Amino acid sequence: MKIVQTSSTSAALVEFQLEKGESVRIEPGCMVYKDASINLQGKVNGGFFSAIGKAFLGGENFFTSVATAKDNGRVAIAPKGFGNIKVLNVSNGNHWYLNDGSFLACNSSVDYTSTKQKRFINSILGGTGGFFILKSKGEGELLVNGFGDLVEIELDGSQAFQIDNGHVVCWQESLDYKVEIASGLLGFRTGEGLVNTFKGKGKVIIQTRNIQSFVDILVDYIPFPKEDKK
């Protein structure tokens, strides 16, 4: 399998070039085009009980789409929103925690599962799946997507590092993290809200735009219907 990605950072597209018998799992509704030799099927996301856990505990879809090559062919996918795509290598000792909505695709040897949050405060404050969070497993390629560009930050463990909660896409399992209030009463003193504080050595993938902040901007321009006065 070969993965070819466009150079765009705001409207990225990825093409999988599959050999006969190869398959790739993709987020439902993300397929852009495919050869006739590519068979696309909707399947339960990792088994019935696993799918329930991912859907109700991890915020993912109950179903997933699997593209299988009956002969050599291509299938292309793109995120549902504006943003970039990053290909991550998954292996034993190199797994990733995924924020809600960041999963885009993976090859057949990679999966992800719901795992319990380490800290109660993360479950209450964080926007990362409530009491459960998604973690990769297996070996191969995992594709994540975010809003805006995706930036990789490598931490050397010398000090704690804080990232706005709305910008975190995924992070390596070698990092410890907790969700905290940025500053003052709910962060109002600085205009910030919640931050993820990371400690240890490892990588964090962030998105350069915050989808919630973008929605807040759009709301100001939506002409809501006026109530009829009687």
Short mmCIF file of C-alpha atoms in Angstrom, two decimals:
data_model
loop_
_atom_site.label_atom_id
_atom_site.label_comp_id
_atom_site.label_asym_id
_atom_site.label_seq_id
_atom_site.Cartn_x
_atom_site.Cartn_y
_atom_site.Cartn_z
CA MET A 1 0.00 0.00 0.00
CA LYS A 2 1.24 3.45 -0.92
CA ILE A 3 -0.11 6.66 0.61
CA VAL A 4 0.02 9.87 -1.47
CA GLN A 5 -1.02 13.16 0.14
CA THR A 6 -1.68 16.52 -1.51
CA SER A 7 0.37 19.53 -0.38
CA SER A 8 -2.60 21.61 0.76
CA THR A 9 -2.78 22.35 4.47
CA SER A 10 -6.39 23.57 4.55
CA ALA A 11 -8.10 21.18 2.11
CA ALA A 12 -5.91 18.08 2.14
CA LEU A 13 -6.68 14.83 0.31
CA VAL A 14 -5.02 11.42 0.64
CA GLU A 15 -4.95 8.71 -2.03
CA PHE A 16 -4.36 5.07 -1.10
CA GLN A 17 -2.80 3.00 -3.88
CA LEU A 18 -3.77 -0.55 -2.98
CA GLU A 19 -2.53 -3.83 -4.35
CA LYS A 20 -4.88 -6.76 -4.82
CA GLY A 21 -6.17 -8.02 -1.46
CA GLU A 22 -5.11 -4.97 0.55
CA SER A 23 -7.66 -3.01 2.54
CA VAL A 24 -7.91 0.24 4.45
CA ARG A 25 -10.46 1.37 7.03
CA ILE A 26 -11.79 4.91 6.65
CA GLU A 27 -14.14 7.23 8.49
CA PRO A 28 -17.67 6.92 7.00
CA GLY A 29 -18.55 9.66 4.51
CA CYS A 30 -14.91 10.60 3.74
CA MET A 31 -14.46 8.79 0.39
CA VAL A 32 -13.82 11.19 -2.54
CA TYR A 33 -13.18 8.80 -5.45
CA LYS A 34 -12.15 5.21 -6.16
CA ASP A 35 -11.46 2.74 -8.95
CA ALA A 36 -14.13 0.17 -9.81
CA SER A 37 -11.75 -2.51 -8.49
CA ILE A 38 -12.10 -1.08 -4.96
CA ASN A 39 -14.94 -2.61 -2.98
CA LEU A 40 -16.33 -0.29 -0.29
CA GLN A 41 -18.36 -1.87 2.53
CA GLY A 42 -19.88 -0.58 5.73
CA LYS A 43 -19.02 -2.69 8.77
CA VAL A 44 -19.48 -2.58 12.51
CA ASN A 45 -16.54 -0.67 14.00
CA GLY A 46 -14.35 -3.49 15.39
CA GLY A 47 -17.06 -5.89 16.56
CA PHE A 48 -20.43 -5.20 18.18
CA PHE A 49 -19.33 -4.55 21.76
CA SER A 50 -16.19 -2.73 20.66
CA ALA A 51 -18.32 -0.53 18.39
CA ILE A 52 -20.63 0.30 21.29
CA GLY A 53 -17.63 1.35 23.38
CA LYS A 54 -16.23 3.54 20.61
CA ALA A 55 -19.59 5.13 19.83
CA PHE A 56 -20.98 5.75 23.32
CA LEU A 57 -17.74 6.06 25.31
CA GLY A 58 -15.27 7.41 22.77
CA GLY A 59 -17.51 9.57 20.58
CA GLU A 60 -16.79 7.66 17.34
CA ASN A 61 -19.11 6.15 14.73
CA PHE A 62 -20.76 2.78 15.38
CA PHE A 63 -20.03 1.81 11.76
CA THR A 64 -16.86 2.14 9.72
CA SER A 65 -16.10 1.88 5.99
CA VAL A 66 -13.62 -0.69 4.67
CA ALA A 67 -12.12 -0.32 1.18
CA THR A 68 -10.72 -3.59 -0.22
CA ALA A 69 -8.87 -3.97 -3.53
CA LYS A 70 -10.20 -6.80 -5.72
CA ASP A 71 -7.40 -5.79 -8.07
CA ASN A 72 -4.79 -3.02 -7.97
CA GLY A 73 -6.58 0.30 -7.59
CA ARG A 74 -6.92 3.68 -5.89
CA VAL A 75 -9.22 5.19 -3.31
CA ALA A 76 -9.02 8.77 -2.07
CA ILE A 77 -10.39 10.29 1.12
CA ALA A 78 -10.66 13.77 2.64
CA PRO A 79 -11.80 15.14 6.02
CA LYS A 80 -15.35 16.42 6.27
CA GLY A 81 -14.13 19.86 7.28
CA PHE A 82 -11.29 22.20 6.33
CA GLY A 83 -7.95 20.99 7.58
CA ASN A 84 -4.85 18.92 7.13
CA ILE A 85 -4.06 15.20 7.41
CA LYS A 86 -1.09 13.54 9.12
CA VAL A 87 0.13 9.96 8.74
CA LEU A 88 1.32 8.44 12.04
CA ASN A 89 3.37 5.29 12.49
CA VAL A 90 1.88 2.93 15.07
CA SER A 91 3.91 0.11 16.60
CA ASN A 92 4.62 -1.66 19.87
CA GLY A 93 5.77 1.07 22.26
CA ASN A 94 4.62 3.84 19.93
CA HIS A 95 0.88 4.23 20.36
CA TRP A 96 -1.25 7.35 20.35
CA TYR A 97 -4.19 8.73 22.31
CA LEU A 98 -6.77 10.31 19.97
CA ASN A 99 -9.00 13.29 20.63
CA ASP A 100 -12.64 13.13 19.54
CA GLY A 101 -13.11 13.28 15.77
CA SER A 102 -9.41 13.06 14.91
CA PHE A 103 -9.48 9.54 13.40
CA LEU A 104 -9.57 9.49 9.59
CA ALA A 105 -8.21 6.14 8.38
CA CYS A 106 -5.85 3.24 9.09
CA ASN A 107 -4.63 0.09 7.41
CA SER A 108 -6.05 -3.32 8.34
CA SER A 109 -3.34 -4.04 10.94
CA VAL A 110 -4.22 -0.98 13.06
CA ASP A 111 -7.23 -0.34 15.29
CA TYR A 112 -8.17 1.84 18.24
CA THR A 113 -10.02 1.11 21.44
CA SER A 114 -11.72 2.98 24.29
CA THR A 115 -9.69 3.16 27.48
CA LYS A 116 -10.48 4.76 30.83
CA GLN A 117 -9.12 8.22 31.58
CA LYS A 118 -6.29 8.17 34.14
CA ARG A 119 -7.60 11.14 36.10
CA PHE A 120 -11.14 11.97 37.21
CA ILE A 121 -10.53 15.68 36.55
CA ASN A 122 -9.72 14.90 32.89
CA SER A 123 -13.10 13.21 32.53
CA ILE A 124 -14.99 16.17 34.01
CA LEU A 125 -13.19 19.07 32.32
CA GLY A 126 -11.67 17.67 29.15
CA GLY A 127 -13.26 17.47 25.72
CA THR A 128 -11.54 14.15 25.06
CA GLY A 129 -14.28 11.53 25.30
CA GLY A 130 -15.52 12.05 28.88
CA PHE A 131 -14.52 9.18 31.18
CA PHE A 132 -13.02 7.27 28.24
CA ILE A 133 -10.52 8.12 25.55
CA LEU A 134 -9.40 6.43 22.33
CA LYS A 135 -6.01 4.71 22.05
CA SER A 136 -4.39 3.10 19.02
CA LYS A 137 -3.30 -0.54 18.89
CA GLY A 138 -1.58 -2.81 16.39
CA GLU A 139 1.16 -1.88 13.93
CA GLY A 140 0.99 0.15 10.73
CA GLU A 141 -0.23 3.56 9.56
CA LEU A 142 -2.87 5.67 11.28
CA LEU A 143 -4.21 8.86 9.67
CA VAL A 144 -5.56 11.73 11.77
CA ASN A 145 -7.12 15.02 10.68
CA GLY A 146 -7.56 18.40 12.29
CA PHE A 147 -8.98 21.87 11.71
CA GLY A 148 -6.41 24.08 9.99
CA ASP A 149 -2.83 22.89 9.70
CA LEU A 150 -1.34 20.11 11.85
CA VAL A 151 1.84 20.81 13.80
CA GLU A 152 4.02 18.25 15.57
CA ILE A 153 5.49 19.34 18.91
CA GLU A 154 8.20 17.21 20.49
CA LEU A 155 8.67 17.48 24.25
CA ASP A 156 12.02 16.64 25.87
CA GLY A 157 10.63 16.17 29.37
CA SER A 158 12.58 19.06 30.91
CA GLN A 159 9.42 20.92 31.92
CA ALA A 160 5.65 20.79 31.72
CA PHE A 161 4.04 22.04 28.52
CA GLN A 162 0.54 23.51 28.22
CA ILE A 163 -1.69 23.44 25.12
CA ASP A 164 -5.18 24.87 24.76
CA ASN A 165 -7.67 22.02 25.06
CA GLY A 166 -9.34 22.88 21.75
CA HIS A 167 -6.11 22.53 19.77
CA VAL A 168 -4.99 19.05 20.87
CA VAL A 169 -5.46 16.33 18.21
CA CYS A 170 -3.45 13.39 19.57
CA TRP A 171 -0.40 12.56 21.69
CA GLN A 172 1.96 9.65 22.30
CA GLU A 173 1.30 7.24 25.14
CA SER A 174 4.70 8.09 26.68
CA LEU A 175 3.28 11.46 27.81
CA ASP A 176 1.32 12.04 30.98
CA TYR A 177 -1.34 14.76 30.90
CA LYS A 178 -4.02 16.46 32.93
CA VAL A 179 -6.65 19.09 32.15
CA GLU A 180 -6.39 22.35 34.07
CA ILE A 181 -7.96 25.80 34.16
CA ALA A 182 -5.68 28.18 32.28
CA SER A 183 -5.71 31.20 34.60
CA GLY A 184 -8.00 32.81 37.13
CA LEU A 185 -11.67 31.95 37.43
CA LEU A 186 -12.29 29.63 34.44
CA GLY A 187 -9.46 31.38 32.64
CA PHE A 188 -11.40 34.61 32.17
CA ARG A 189 -8.42 36.74 33.23
CA THR A 190 -6.46 35.80 30.12
CA GLY A 191 -9.38 35.00 27.83
CA GLU A 192 -8.38 31.32 27.83
CA GLY A 193 -10.33 28.39 29.20
CA LEU A 194 -8.91 24.90 29.69
CA VAL A 195 -5.41 23.68 28.90
CA ASN A 196 -3.86 20.22 28.63
CA THR A 197 -0.69 20.06 30.70
CA PHE A 198 1.73 17.45 29.34
CA LYS A 199 4.76 15.99 31.13
CA GLY A 200 7.43 13.58 29.92
CA LYS A 201 9.09 12.85 26.59
CA GLY A 202 7.02 12.42 23.46
CA LYS A 203 5.11 14.09 20.66
CA VAL A 204 1.84 16.01 20.55
CA ILE A 205 -0.03 16.79 17.32
CA ILE A 206 -1.99 20.05 17.44
CA GLN A 207 -4.39 21.78 15.05
CA THR A 208 -3.71 25.44 14.35
CA ARG A 209 -7.39 26.40 14.55
CA ASN A 210 -10.01 25.79 17.24
CA ILE A 211 -13.30 24.57 15.75
CA GLN A 212 -15.37 25.87 18.68
CA SER A 213 -13.87 29.37 18.36
CA PHE A 214 -14.60 29.28 14.62
CA VAL A 215 -18.23 28.34 15.27
CA ASP A 216 -18.53 31.20 17.78
CA ILE A 217 -17.42 33.63 15.06
CA LEU A 218 -19.95 32.26 12.56
CA VAL A 219 -22.82 32.58 15.02
CA ASP A 220 -22.44 36.36 14.96
CA TYR A 221 -23.19 36.35 11.21
CA ILE A 222 -26.16 33.96 11.21
CA PRO A 223 -29.46 35.86 10.72
CA PHE A 224 -31.72 34.17 13.25
CA PRO A 225 -35.47 34.58 12.50
CA LYS A 226 -37.20 37.24 14.54
CA GLU A 227 -40.11 36.29 16.76
CA ASP A 228 -43.51 37.48 15.64
CA LYS A 229 -44.97 40.09 17.93
CA LYS A 230 -48.64 39.66 18.70
#
